[in-house]
Amino acid sequence: MSKIRITKQFNFETGHALYGYDGKCKNVHGHSYKLNVTVIGTPIHDSNHVKNGMVIDFGDLKKIVKEEIVDQFDHATVLNKNTPHIELAEELMKRDHNVILVNYQPTSEKMITDFADKIKARLPKNIELFSLRLQETETSFAEWFASDQD
Protein backbone atom coordinates (compact mmCIF):
# COMPACT_ATOMS: atom_id res chain seq x y z
CA MET A 1 0.00 0.00 0.00
CA SER A 2 1.15 3.54 -0.76
CA LYS A 3 2.65 5.79 1.86
CA ILE A 4 0.94 9.15 2.15
CA ARG A 5 2.13 12.41 3.70
CA ILE A 6 -0.30 14.70 5.49
CA THR A 7 0.42 18.18 6.77
CA LYS A 8 -1.22 20.35 9.41
CA GLN A 9 -0.35 24.00 10.01
CA PHE A 10 -0.22 25.70 13.41
CA ASN A 11 0.17 29.35 14.41
CA PHE A 12 1.55 30.79 17.63
CA GLU A 13 3.16 33.97 18.95
CA THR A 14 6.49 33.70 20.72
CA GLY A 15 9.10 36.14 21.95
CA HIS A 16 12.82 35.47 22.21
CA ALA A 17 16.25 37.09 22.36
CA LEU A 18 19.48 35.79 20.86
CA TYR A 19 22.22 36.06 23.45
CA GLY A 20 25.54 37.19 21.96
CA TYR A 21 24.06 37.97 18.55
CA ASP A 22 25.56 40.94 16.69
CA GLY A 23 22.32 42.41 15.39
CA LYS A 24 18.88 43.62 16.46
CA CYS A 25 17.75 40.12 17.44
CA LYS A 26 19.89 40.32 20.58
CA ASN A 27 16.96 42.34 21.95
CA VAL A 28 13.78 40.70 23.21
CA HIS A 29 11.31 40.63 20.31
CA GLY A 30 8.58 38.38 18.97
CA HIS A 31 7.33 36.53 15.91
CA SER A 32 4.06 35.20 14.58
CA TYR A 33 5.29 31.68 13.88
CA LYS A 34 3.71 29.25 11.43
CA LEU A 35 4.61 25.61 11.96
CA ASN A 36 3.86 23.03 9.25
CA VAL A 37 4.00 19.46 10.54
CA THR A 38 4.15 16.69 7.93
CA VAL A 39 3.87 13.03 8.88
CA ILE A 40 4.02 9.97 6.65
CA GLY A 41 2.36 6.58 6.92
CA THR A 42 0.09 4.08 5.27
CA PRO A 43 -3.63 4.83 5.37
CA ILE A 44 -5.67 2.42 7.48
CA HIS A 45 -7.30 -0.14 5.20
CA ASP A 46 -10.03 -1.63 7.38
CA SER A 47 -13.68 -0.83 6.69
CA ASN A 48 -14.53 -1.66 10.33
CA HIS A 49 -12.00 0.86 11.71
CA VAL A 50 -13.39 4.30 12.60
CA LYS A 51 -10.26 5.90 11.07
CA ASN A 52 -10.49 3.89 7.83
CA GLY A 53 -8.65 5.62 5.01
CA MET A 54 -6.62 7.91 7.29
CA VAL A 55 -2.89 7.98 7.92
CA ILE A 56 -3.65 9.74 11.22
CA ASP A 57 -6.70 11.71 12.23
CA PHE A 58 -5.89 15.41 11.83
CA GLY A 59 -7.47 15.89 15.26
CA ASP A 60 -5.01 13.42 16.82
CA LEU A 61 -2.07 15.19 15.17
CA LYS A 62 -3.46 18.53 16.33
CA LYS A 63 -3.68 17.28 19.92
CA ILE A 64 -0.03 16.17 19.93
CA VAL A 65 1.35 19.38 18.44
CA LYS A 66 -0.93 21.61 20.48
CA GLU A 67 0.11 19.96 23.76
CA GLU A 68 3.84 19.72 22.98
CA ILE A 69 4.43 22.97 21.11
CA VAL A 70 1.58 25.47 20.74
CA ASP A 71 0.27 25.41 24.32
CA GLN A 72 3.84 25.67 25.65
CA PHE A 73 5.30 28.30 23.31
CA ASP A 74 2.30 30.50 22.47
CA HIS A 75 2.73 33.91 24.10
CA ALA A 76 5.87 32.74 25.88
CA THR A 77 9.33 34.29 25.90
CA VAL A 78 12.08 31.80 25.07
CA LEU A 79 15.57 32.49 26.35
CA ASN A 80 18.82 30.56 26.46
CA LYS A 81 19.22 29.64 30.12
CA ASN A 82 22.88 30.73 29.93
CA THR A 83 21.94 34.27 28.91
CA PRO A 84 22.67 37.40 30.90
CA HIS A 85 18.94 38.03 30.41
CA ILE A 86 18.40 35.52 33.23
CA GLU A 87 17.58 38.33 35.68
CA LEU A 88 14.96 39.62 33.26
CA ALA A 89 13.60 36.08 32.89
CA GLU A 90 13.38 35.64 36.66
CA GLU A 91 11.63 39.01 37.05
CA LEU A 92 9.13 38.13 34.33
CA MET A 93 8.43 34.75 35.94
CA LYS A 94 7.85 36.47 39.30
CA ARG A 95 5.23 38.57 37.53
CA ASP A 96 3.53 35.41 36.22
CA HIS A 97 4.83 35.69 32.65
CA ASN A 98 5.36 32.52 30.61
CA VAL A 99 9.15 32.21 30.22
CA ILE A 100 10.79 29.13 28.76
CA LEU A 101 14.48 28.65 29.50
CA VAL A 102 16.15 26.32 27.00
CA ASN A 103 19.59 24.73 26.69
CA TYR A 104 20.13 26.26 23.25
CA GLN A 105 20.14 29.54 21.36
CA PRO A 106 16.42 30.01 20.54
CA THR A 107 16.86 30.41 16.78
CA SER A 108 14.38 28.90 14.35
CA GLU A 109 16.96 26.24 13.52
CA LYS A 110 17.35 25.09 17.12
CA MET A 111 13.67 25.46 17.99
CA ILE A 112 12.61 23.29 15.05
CA THR A 113 15.02 20.55 16.16
CA ASP A 114 13.54 20.70 19.67
CA PHE A 115 10.01 20.56 18.20
CA ALA A 116 10.92 17.52 16.07
CA ASP A 117 12.11 15.60 19.13
CA LYS A 118 8.96 16.45 21.09
CA ILE A 119 6.59 15.49 18.25
CA LYS A 120 8.41 12.26 17.33
CA ALA A 121 8.16 11.06 20.93
CA ARG A 122 4.35 11.32 20.82
CA LEU A 123 3.53 9.88 17.38
CA PRO A 124 2.01 6.38 17.08
CA LYS A 125 4.52 3.68 16.11
CA ASN A 126 3.21 3.38 12.56
CA ILE A 127 3.49 7.12 11.84
CA GLU A 128 6.79 8.90 11.14
CA LEU A 129 7.59 12.58 11.31
CA PHE A 130 8.53 13.46 7.74
CA SER A 131 9.27 17.19 7.99
CA LEU A 132 8.71 20.43 9.83
CA ARG A 133 8.74 23.97 8.51
CA LEU A 134 8.95 26.81 11.02
CA GLN A 135 8.21 30.18 9.44
CA GLU A 136 9.49 33.07 11.54
CA THR A 137 8.59 35.92 9.19
CA GLU A 138 6.80 36.22 5.87
CA THR A 139 10.07 35.52 4.03
CA SER A 140 12.19 33.48 6.49
CA PHE A 141 11.82 29.89 7.66
CA ALA A 142 13.73 26.83 8.81
CA GLU A 143 13.02 23.29 7.60
CA TRP A 144 13.70 19.93 9.25
CA PHE A 145 13.53 16.67 7.26
CA ALA A 146 13.80 13.21 8.79
CA SER A 147 15.84 12.12 5.76
CA ASP A 148 18.55 14.68 6.66
CA GLN A 149 19.06 13.35 10.20
CA ASP A 150 21.91 11.08 11.26
GROMACS .gro file of N, CA, C and O in nm, residues 24-136:
model
  452
   24LYS      N    1   2.006   4.321   1.570
   24LYS     CA    2   1.888   4.362   1.646
   24LYS      C    3   1.825   4.248   1.725
   24LYS      O    4   1.761   4.271   1.828
   25CYS      N    5   1.842   4.126   1.678
   25CYS     CA    6   1.775   4.012   1.744
   25CYS      C    7   1.836   3.976   1.879
   25CYS      O    8   1.790   3.885   1.946
   26LYS      N    9   1.938   4.051   1.922
   26LYS     CA   10   1.989   4.032   2.058
   26LYS      C   11   1.888   4.088   2.159
   26LYS      O   12   1.890   4.052   2.275
   27ASN      N   13   1.800   4.176   2.111
   27ASN     CA   14   1.696   4.234   2.195
   27ASN      C   15   1.574   4.142   2.200
   27ASN      O   16   1.546   4.069   2.105
   28VAL      N   17   1.502   4.149   2.310
   28VAL     CA   18   1.378   4.070   2.321
   28VAL      C   19   1.280   4.122   2.216
   28VAL      O   20   1.256   4.242   2.206
   29HIS      N   21   1.227   4.030   2.137
   29HIS     CA   22   1.131   4.063   2.031
   29HIS      C   23   1.046   3.939   2.005
   29HIS      O   24   1.071   3.833   2.061
   30GLY      N   25   0.947   3.951   1.921
   30GLY     CA   26   0.858   3.838   1.897
   30GLY      C   27   0.829   3.813   1.751
   30GLY      O   28   0.859   3.896   1.665
   31HIS      N   29   0.771   3.695   1.726
   31HIS     CA   30   0.733   3.653   1.591
   31HIS      C   31   0.596   3.587   1.594
   31HIS      O   32   0.557   3.526   1.693
   32SER      N   33   0.528   3.596   1.482
   32SER     CA   34   0.406   3.520   1.458
   32SER      C   35   0.448   3.397   1.380
   32SER      O   36   0.460   3.401   1.257
   33TYR      N   37   0.477   3.289   1.451
   33TYR     CA   38   0.529   3.168   1.388
   33TYR      C   39   0.418   3.089   1.319
   33TYR      O   40   0.304   3.084   1.366
   34LYS      N   41   0.455   3.024   1.209
   34LYS     CA   42   0.371   2.925   1.143
   34LYS      C   43   0.453   2.797   1.141
   34LYS      O   44   0.568   2.796   1.097
   35LEU      N   45   0.394   2.689   1.191
   35LEU     CA   46   0.461   2.561   1.196
   35LEU      C   47   0.383   2.461   1.111
   35LEU      O   48   0.266   2.433   1.141
   36ASN      N   49   0.445   2.409   1.006
   36ASN     CA   50   0.386   2.303   0.925
   36ASN      C   51   0.445   2.171   0.972
   36ASN      O   52   0.567   2.156   0.975
   37VAL      N   53   0.359   2.078   1.007
   37VAL     CA   54   0.400   1.946   1.054
   37VAL      C   55   0.352   1.843   0.952
   37VAL      O   56   0.233   1.831   0.926
   38THR      N   57   0.447   1.771   0.893
   38THR     CA   58   0.415   1.669   0.793
   38THR      C   59   0.456   1.532   0.846
   38THR      O   60   0.571   1.513   0.886
   39VAL      N   61   0.361   1.441   0.848
   39VAL     CA   62   0.387   1.303   0.888
   39VAL      C   63   0.362   1.213   0.768
   39VAL      O   64   0.293   1.250   0.672
   40ILE      N   65   0.417   1.092   0.774
   40ILE     CA   66   0.402   0.997   0.665
   40ILE      C   67   0.364   0.861   0.722
   40ILE      O   68   0.412   0.821   0.829
   41GLY      N   69   0.277   0.792   0.651
   41GLY     CA   70   0.236   0.658   0.692
   41GLY      C   71   0.145   0.598   0.587
   41GLY      O   72   0.115   0.658   0.484
   42THR      N   73   0.100   0.479   0.616
   42THR     CA   74   0.009   0.408   0.527
   42THR      C   75  -0.133   0.426   0.579
   42THR      O   76  -0.159   0.403   0.697
   43PRO      N   77  -0.225   0.468   0.492
   43PRO     CA   78  -0.363   0.483   0.537
   43PRO      C   79  -0.419   0.350   0.590
   43PRO      O   80  -0.386   0.243   0.539
   44ILE      N   81  -0.502   0.360   0.691
   44ILE     CA   82  -0.567   0.242   0.748
   44ILE      C   83  -0.660   0.184   0.642
   44ILE      O   84  -0.738   0.255   0.581
   45HIS      N   85  -0.647   0.054   0.620
   45HIS     CA   86  -0.730  -0.014   0.520
   45HIS      C   87  -0.813  -0.121   0.592
   45HIS      O   88  -0.780  -0.239   0.593
   46ASP      N   89  -0.917  -0.074   0.661
   46ASP     CA   90  -1.003  -0.163   0.738
   46ASP      C   91  -1.139  -0.096   0.749
   46ASP      O   92  -1.156   0.001   0.823
   47SER      N   93  -1.236  -0.147   0.674
   47SER     CA   94  -1.368  -0.083   0.669
   47SER      C   95  -1.439  -0.083   0.805
   47SER      O   96  -1.535  -0.009   0.825
   48ASN      N   97  -1.393  -0.163   0.900
   48ASN     CA   98  -1.453  -0.166   1.033
   48ASN      C   99  -1.385  -0.067   1.129
   48ASN      O  100  -1.431  -0.050   1.241
   49HIS      N  101  -1.276  -0.007   1.086
   49HIS     CA  102  -1.200   0.086   1.171
   49HIS      C  103  -1.258   0.226   1.155
   49HIS      O  104  -1.283   0.271   1.044
   50VAL      N  105  -1.278   0.296   1.266
   50VAL     CA  106  -1.339   0.430   1.260
   50VAL      C  107  -1.249   0.531   1.188
   50VAL      O  108  -1.297   0.634   1.143
   51LYS      N  109  -1.121   0.502   1.176
   51LYS     CA  110  -1.026   0.590   1.107
   51LYS      C  111  -0.989   0.534   0.969
   51LYS      O  112  -0.884   0.569   0.914
   52ASN      N  113  -1.074   0.451   0.914
   52ASN     CA  114  -1.049   0.389   0.783
   52ASN      C  115  -1.015   0.495   0.679
   52ASN      O  116  -1.083   0.596   0.667
   53GLY      N  117  -0.907   0.472   0.606
   53GLY     CA  118  -0.865   0.562   0.501
   53GLY      C  119  -0.771   0.672   0.547
   53GLY      O  120  -0.718   0.747   0.464
   54MET      N  121  -0.748   0.684   0.676
   54MET     CA  122  -0.662   0.791   0.729
   54MET      C  123  -0.523   0.739   0.763
   54MET      O  124  -0.507   0.626   0.807
   55VAL      N  125  -0.424   0.826   0.742
   55VAL     CA  126  -0.289   0.798   0.792
   55VAL      C  127  -0.292   0.821   0.943
   55VAL      O  128  -0.250   0.737   1.022
   56ILE      N  129  -0.341   0.937   0.983
   56ILE     CA  130  -0.365   0.974   1.122
   56ILE      C  131  -0.478   1.077   1.118
   56ILE      O  132  -0.485   1.158   1.026
   57ASP      N  133  -0.562   1.073   1.213
   57ASP     CA  134  -0.670   1.171   1.223
   57ASP      C  135  -0.606   1.308   1.246
   57ASP      O  136  -0.520   1.324   1.333
   58PHE      N  137  -0.644   1.407   1.165
   58PHE     CA  138  -0.589   1.541   1.183
   58PHE      C  139  -0.610   1.590   1.326
   58PHE      O  140  -0.527   1.662   1.381
   59GLY      N  141  -0.720   1.551   1.387
   59GLY     CA  142  -0.747   1.589   1.526
   59GLY      C  143  -0.646   1.530   1.623
   59GLY      O  144  -0.606   1.594   1.720
   60ASP      N  145  -0.602   1.406   1.597
   60ASP     CA  146  -0.501   1.342   1.682
   60ASP      C  147  -0.366   1.412   1.666
   60ASP      O  148  -0.294   1.434   1.764
   61LEU      N  149  -0.332   1.446   1.541
   61LEU     CA  150  -0.207   1.519   1.517
   61LEU      C  151  -0.213   1.656   1.583
   61LEU      O  152  -0.117   1.700   1.647
   62LYS      N  153  -0.327   1.721   1.572
   62LYS     CA  154  -0.346   1.853   1.633
   62LYS      C  155  -0.326   1.845   1.784
   62LYS      O  156  -0.260   1.931   1.844
   63LYS      N  157  -0.380   1.744   1.847
   63LYS     CA  158  -0.368   1.728   1.992
   63LYS      C  159  -0.221   1.717   2.033
   63LYS      O  160  -0.177   1.782   2.129
   64ILE      N  161  -0.145   1.637   1.962
   64ILE     CA  162  -0.003   1.617   1.993
   64ILE      C  163   0.072   1.749   1.982
   64ILE      O  164   0.144   1.790   2.074
   65VAL      N  165   0.058   1.816   1.869
   65VAL     CA  166   0.135   1.938   1.844
   65VAL      C  167   0.088   2.051   1.935
   65VAL      O  168   0.169   2.129   1.986
   66LYS      N  169  -0.040   2.057   1.959
   66LYS     CA  170  -0.093   2.161   2.048
   66LYS      C  171  -0.036   2.144   2.189
   66LYS      O  172   0.012   2.240   2.250
   67GLU      N  173  -0.038   2.021   2.240
   67GLU     CA  174   0.011   1.996   2.376
   67GLU      C  175   0.162   2.016   2.389
   67GLU      O  176   0.211   2.071   2.488
   68GLU      N  177   0.238   1.969   2.290
   68GLU     CA  178   0.384   1.972   2.298
   68GLU      C  179   0.445   2.105   2.258
   68GLU      O  180   0.549   2.143   2.313
   69ILE      N  181   0.382   2.176   2.164
   69ILE     CA  182   0.443   2.297   2.111
   69ILE      C  183   0.356   2.421   2.135
   69ILE      O  184   0.395   2.513   2.207
   70VAL      N  185   0.239   2.425   2.074
   70VAL     CA  186   0.158   2.547   2.074
   70VAL      C  187   0.122   2.592   2.215
   70VAL      O  188   0.144   2.709   2.251
   71ASP      N  189   0.068   2.503   2.296
   71ASP     CA  190   0.027   2.541   2.432
   71ASP      C  191   0.146   2.586   2.517
   71ASP      O  192   0.132   2.668   2.607
   72GLN      N  193   0.264   2.533   2.488
   72GLN     CA  194   0.384   2.567   2.565
   72GLN      C  195   0.444   2.700   2.519
   72GLN      O  196   0.481   2.784   2.601
   73PHE      N  197   0.455   2.718   2.386
   73PHE     CA  198   0.530   2.830   2.331
   73PHE      C  199   0.445   2.952   2.298
   73PHE      O  200   0.499   3.062   2.285
   74ASP      N  201   0.313   2.937   2.285
   74ASP     CA  202   0.230   3.050   2.247
   74ASP      C  203   0.231   3.156   2.358
   74ASP      O  204   0.205   3.127   2.474
   75HIS      N  205   0.264   3.276   2.320
   75HIS     CA  206   0.273   3.391   2.410
   75HIS      C  207   0.372   3.368   2.526
   75HIS      O  208   0.352   3.416   2.637
   76ALA      N  209   0.477   3.294   2.494
   76ALA     CA  210   0.587   3.274   2.588
   76ALA      C  211   0.708   3.352   2.539
   76ALA      O  212   0.715   3.391   2.422
   77THR      N  213   0.804   3.372   2.628
   77THR     CA  214   0.933   3.429   2.590
   77THR      C  215   1.036   3.319   2.610
   77THR      O  216   1.046   3.262   2.720
   78VAL      N  217   1.110   3.288   2.504
   78VAL     CA  218   1.208   3.180   2.507
   78VAL      C  219   1.348   3.241   2.515
   78VAL      O  220   1.384   3.324   2.430
   79LEU      N  221   1.422   3.199   2.616
   79LEU     CA  222   1.557   3.249   2.635
   79LEU      C  223   1.653   3.134   2.662
   79LEU      O  224   1.616   3.034   2.726
   80ASN      N  225   1.775   3.149   2.614
   80ASN     CA  226   1.882   3.056   2.646
   80ASN      C  227   1.907   3.068   2.796
   80ASN      O  228   1.925   3.178   2.848
   81LYS      N  229   1.907   2.955   2.866
   81LYS     CA  230   1.922   2.964   3.012
   81LYS      C  231   2.060   3.013   3.055
   81LYS      O  232   2.079   3.048   3.171
   82ASN      N  233   2.155   3.021   2.963
   82ASN     CA  234   2.288   3.073   2.993
   82ASN      C  235   2.302   3.222   2.958
   82ASN      O  236   2.412   3.274   2.957
   83THR      N  237   2.192   3.287   2.931
   83THR     CA  238   2.194   3.427   2.891
   83THR      C  239   2.208   3.521   3.009
   83THR      O  240   2.163   3.490   3.119
   84PRO      N  241   2.267   3.638   2.986
   84PRO     CA  242   2.267   3.740   3.090
   84PRO      C  243   2.126   3.795   3.112
   84PRO      O  244   2.103   3.867   3.209
   85HIS      N  245   2.033   3.762   3.024
   85HIS     CA  246   1.894   3.803   3.041
   85HIS      C  247   1.826   3.723   3.153
   85HIS      O  248   1.707   3.738   3.176
   86ILE      N  249   1.900   3.638   3.222
   86ILE     CA  250   1.840   3.552   3.323
   86ILE      C  251   1.769   3.633   3.432
   86ILE      O  252   1.664   3.593   3.482
   87GLU      N  253   1.823   3.748   3.467
   87GLU     CA  254   1.758   3.833   3.568
   87GLU      C  255   1.624   3.884   3.516
   87GLU      O  256   1.526   3.890   3.590
   88LEU      N  257   1.621   3.921   3.389
   88LEU     CA  258   1.496   3.962   3.326
   88LEU      C  259   1.397   3.846   3.326
   88LEU      O  260   1.280   3.862   3.360
   89ALA      N  261   1.446   3.727   3.291
   89ALA     CA  262   1.360   3.608   3.289
   89ALA      C  263   1.301   3.582   3.427
   89ALA      O  264   1.181   3.556   3.441
   90GLU      N  265   1.384   3.589   3.529
   90GLU     CA  266   1.338   3.564   3.666
   90GLU      C  267   1.235   3.669   3.708
   90GLU      O  268   1.135   3.636   3.772
   91GLU      N  269   1.258   3.795   3.672
   91GLU     CA  270   1.163   3.901   3.705
   91GLU      C  271   1.029   3.878   3.634
   91GLU      O  272   0.923   3.894   3.694
   92LEU      N  273   1.036   3.841   3.507
   92LEU     CA  274   0.913   3.813   3.433
   92LEU      C  275   0.837   3.696   3.494
   92LEU      O  276   0.715   3.701   3.508
   93MET      N  277   0.909   3.592   3.533
   93MET     CA  278   0.843   3.475   3.594
   93MET      C  279   0.778   3.513   3.727
   93MET      O  280   0.669   3.466   3.757
   94LYS      N  281   0.844   3.600   3.804
   94LYS     CA  282   0.785   3.647   3.930
   94LYS      C  283   0.653   3.719   3.905
   94LYS      O  284   0.565   3.719   3.989
   95ARG      N  285   0.644   3.782   3.789
   95ARG     CA  286   0.523   3.857   3.753
   95ARG      C  287   0.425   3.771   3.673
   95ARG      O  288   0.337   3.823   3.606
   96ASP      N  289   0.443   3.639   3.682
   96ASP     CA  290   0.353   3.541   3.622
   96ASP      C  291   0.353   3.543   3.468
   96ASP      O  292   0.253   3.514   3.405
   97HIS      N  293   0.468   3.578   3.409
   97HIS     CA  294   0.483   3.569   3.265
   97HIS      C  295   0.531   3.428   3.229
   97HIS      O  296   0.601   3.364   3.307
   98ASN      N  297   0.494   3.383   3.110
   98ASN     CA  298   0.536   3.252   3.061
   98ASN      C  299   0.674   3.265   2.999
   98ASN      O  300   0.689   3.320   2.889
   99VAL      N  301   0.777   3.218   3.069
   99VAL     CA  302   0.915   3.221   3.022
   99VAL      C  303   0.963   3.078   3.011
   99VAL      O  304   0.948   2.999   3.105
  100ILE      N  305   1.022   3.045   2.897
  100ILE     CA  306   1.079   2.913   2.876
  100ILE      C  307   1.230   2.929   2.865
  100ILE      O  308   1.279   3.002   2.779
  101LEU      N  309   1.302   2.864   2.954
  101LEU     CA  310   1.448   2.865   2.950
  101LEU      C  311   1.494   2.735   2.885
  101LEU      O  312   1.457   2.627   2.930
  102VAL      N  313   1.571   2.748   2.777
  102VAL     CA  314   1.615   2.632   2.700
  102VAL      C  315   1.766   2.619   2.704
  102VAL      O  316   1.837   2.714   2.738
  103ASN      N  317   1.816   2.501   2.669
  103ASN     CA  318   1.959   2.473   2.669
  103ASN      C  319   2.025   2.508   2.537
  103ASN      O  320   2.132   2.456   2.506
  104TYR      N  321   1.961   2.592   2.457
  104TYR     CA  322   2.013   2.626   2.325
  104TYR      C  323   1.980   2.770   2.291
  104TYR      O  324   1.897   2.833   2.357
  105GLN      N  325   2.046   2.821   2.189
  105GLN     CA  326   2.014   2.954   2.136
  105GLN      C  327   1.878   2.943   2.066
  105GLN      O  328   1.862   2.859   1.977
  106PRO      N  329   1.777   3.021   2.107
  106PRO     CA  330   1.642   3.001   2.054
  106PRO      C  331   1.622   3.058   1.912
  106PRO      O  332   1.536   3.143   1.888
  107THR      N  333   1.702   3.008   1.820
  107THR     CA  334   1.686   3.041   1.678
  107THR      C  335   1.580   2.947   1.619
  107THR      O  336   1.548   2.844   1.679
  108SER      N  337   1.533   2.980   1.502
  108SER     CA  338   1.438   2.890   1.435
  108SER      C  339   1.500   2.752   1.413
  108SER      O  340   1.433   2.650   1.427
  109GLU      N  341   1.628   2.751   1.380
  109GLU     CA  342   1.696   2.624   1.352
  109GLU      C  343   1.698   2.532   1.475
  109GLU      O  344   1.675   2.412   1.463
  110LYS      N  345   1.728   2.590   1.591
  110LYS     CA  346   1.735   2.509   1.712
  110LYS      C  347   1.595   2.476   1.767
  110LYS      O  348   1.572   2.367   1.819
  111MET      N  349   1.503   2.571   1.753
  111MET     CA  350   1.367   2.546   1.799
  111MET      C  351   1.303   2.433   1.719
  111MET      O  352   1.237   2.345   1.776
  112ILE      N  353   1.324   2.431   1.589
  112ILE     CA  354   1.261   2.329   1.505
  112ILE      C  355   1.316   2.190   1.539
  112ILE      O  356   1.243   2.091   1.536
  113THR      N  357   1.443   2.183   1.575
  113THR     CA  358   1.502   2.055   1.616
  113THR      C  359   1.439   2.007   1.747
  113THR      O  360   1.406   1.890   1.763
  114ASP      N  361   1.421   2.099   1.841
  114ASP     CA  362   1.354   2.070   1.967
  114ASP      C  363   1.211   2.022   1.940
  114ASP      O  364   1.165   1.922   1.997
  115PHE      N  365   1.139   2.092   1.853
  115PHE     CA  366   1.001   2.056   1.820
  115PHE      C  367   0.996   1.916   1.759
  115PHE      O  368   0.906   1.837   1.791
  116ALA      N  369   1.090   1.884   1.671
  116ALA     CA  370   1.092   1.752   1.607
  116ALA      C  371   1.103   1.642   1.712
  116ALA      O  372   1.031   1.543   1.708
  117ASP      N  373   1.193   1.660   1.807
  117ASP     CA  374   1.211   1.560   1.913
  117ASP      C  375   1.083   1.542   1.994
  117ASP      O  376   1.044   1.429   2.026
  118LYS      N  377   1.018   1.651   2.028
  118LYS     CA  378   0.896   1.645   2.109
  118LYS      C  379   0.782   1.576   2.033
  118LYS      O  380   0.708   1.496   2.090
  119ILE      N  381   0.767   1.607   1.905
  119ILE     CA  382   0.659   1.549   1.825
  119ILE      C  383   0.685   1.401   1.799
  119ILE      O  384   0.594   1.318   1.814
  120LYS      N  385   0.807   1.366   1.761
  120LYS     CA  386   0.841   1.226   1.733
  120LYS      C  387   0.810   1.136   1.853
  120LYS      O  388   0.763   1.024   1.836
  121ALA      N  389   0.837   1.185   1.971
  121ALA     CA  390   0.816   1.106   2.093
  121ALA      C  391   0.669   1.074   2.116
  121ALA      O  392   0.637   0.978   2.187
  122ARG      N  393   0.578   1.150   2.057
  122ARG     CA  394   0.435   1.132   2.082
  122ARG      C  395   0.359   1.063   1.968
  122ARG      O  396   0.243   1.026   1.985
  123LEU      N  397   0.423   1.047   1.853
  123LEU     CA  398   0.353   0.988   1.738
  123LEU      C  399   0.332   0.838   1.758
  123LEU      O  400   0.418   0.770   1.816
  124PRO      N  401   0.221   0.784   1.706
  124PRO     CA  402   0.201   0.638   1.708
  124PRO      C  403   0.315   0.568   1.634
  124PRO      O  404   0.377   0.627   1.543
  125LYS      N  405   0.340   0.443   1.668
  125LYS     CA  406   0.452   0.368   1.611
  125LYS      C  407   0.449   0.360   1.459
  125LYS      O  408   0.553   0.356   1.394
  126ASN      N  409   0.332   0.355   1.401
  126ASN     CA  410   0.321   0.338   1.256
  126ASN      C  411   0.326   0.470   1.178
  126ASN      O  412   0.318   0.470   1.056
  127ILE      N  413   0.344   0.580   1.247
  127ILE     CA  414   0.349   0.712   1.184
  127ILE      C  415   0.487   0.772   1.207
  127ILE      O  416   0.538   0.771   1.319
  128GLU      N  417   0.548   0.827   1.102
  128GLU     CA  418   0.679   0.890   1.114
  128GLU      C  419   0.668   1.040   1.087
  128GLU      O  420   0.589   1.082   1.003
  129LEU      N  421   0.748   1.116   1.160
  129LEU     CA  422   0.759   1.258   1.131
  129LEU      C  423   0.842   1.271   1.004
  129LEU      O  424   0.954   1.223   0.997
  130PHE      N  425   0.785   1.331   0.902
  130PHE     CA  426   0.853   1.346   0.774
  130PHE      C  427   0.930   1.478   0.767
  130PHE      O  428   1.046   1.482   0.730
  131SER      N  429   0.861   1.588   0.804
  131SER     CA  430   0.927   1.719   0.799
  131SER      C  431   0.854   1.820   0.884
  131SER      O  432   0.736   1.803   0.918
  132LEU      N  433   0.926   1.926   0.915
  132LEU     CA  434   0.871   2.043   0.983
  132LEU      C  435   0.919   2.166   0.908
  132LEU      O  436   1.030   2.168   0.855
  133ARG      N  437   0.835   2.267   0.906
  133ARG     CA  438   0.874   2.397   0.851
  133ARG      C  439   0.828   2.502   0.952
  133ARG      O  440   0.709   2.511   0.982
  134LEU      N  441   0.923   2.577   1.005
  134LEU     CA  442   0.895   2.681   1.102
  134LEU      C  443   0.920   2.816   1.037
  134LEU      O  444   1.034   2.853   1.011
  135GLN      N  445   0.812   2.887   1.010
  135GLN     CA  446   0.821   3.018   0.944
  135GLN      C  447   0.820   3.126   1.050
  135GLN      O  448   0.726   3.138   1.128
  136GLU      N  449   0.930   3.203   1.052
  136GLU     CA  450   0.949   3.307   1.154
  136GLU      C  451   0.893   3.441   1.106
  136GLU      O  452   0.836   3.517   1.185
   0.00000   0.00000   0.00000
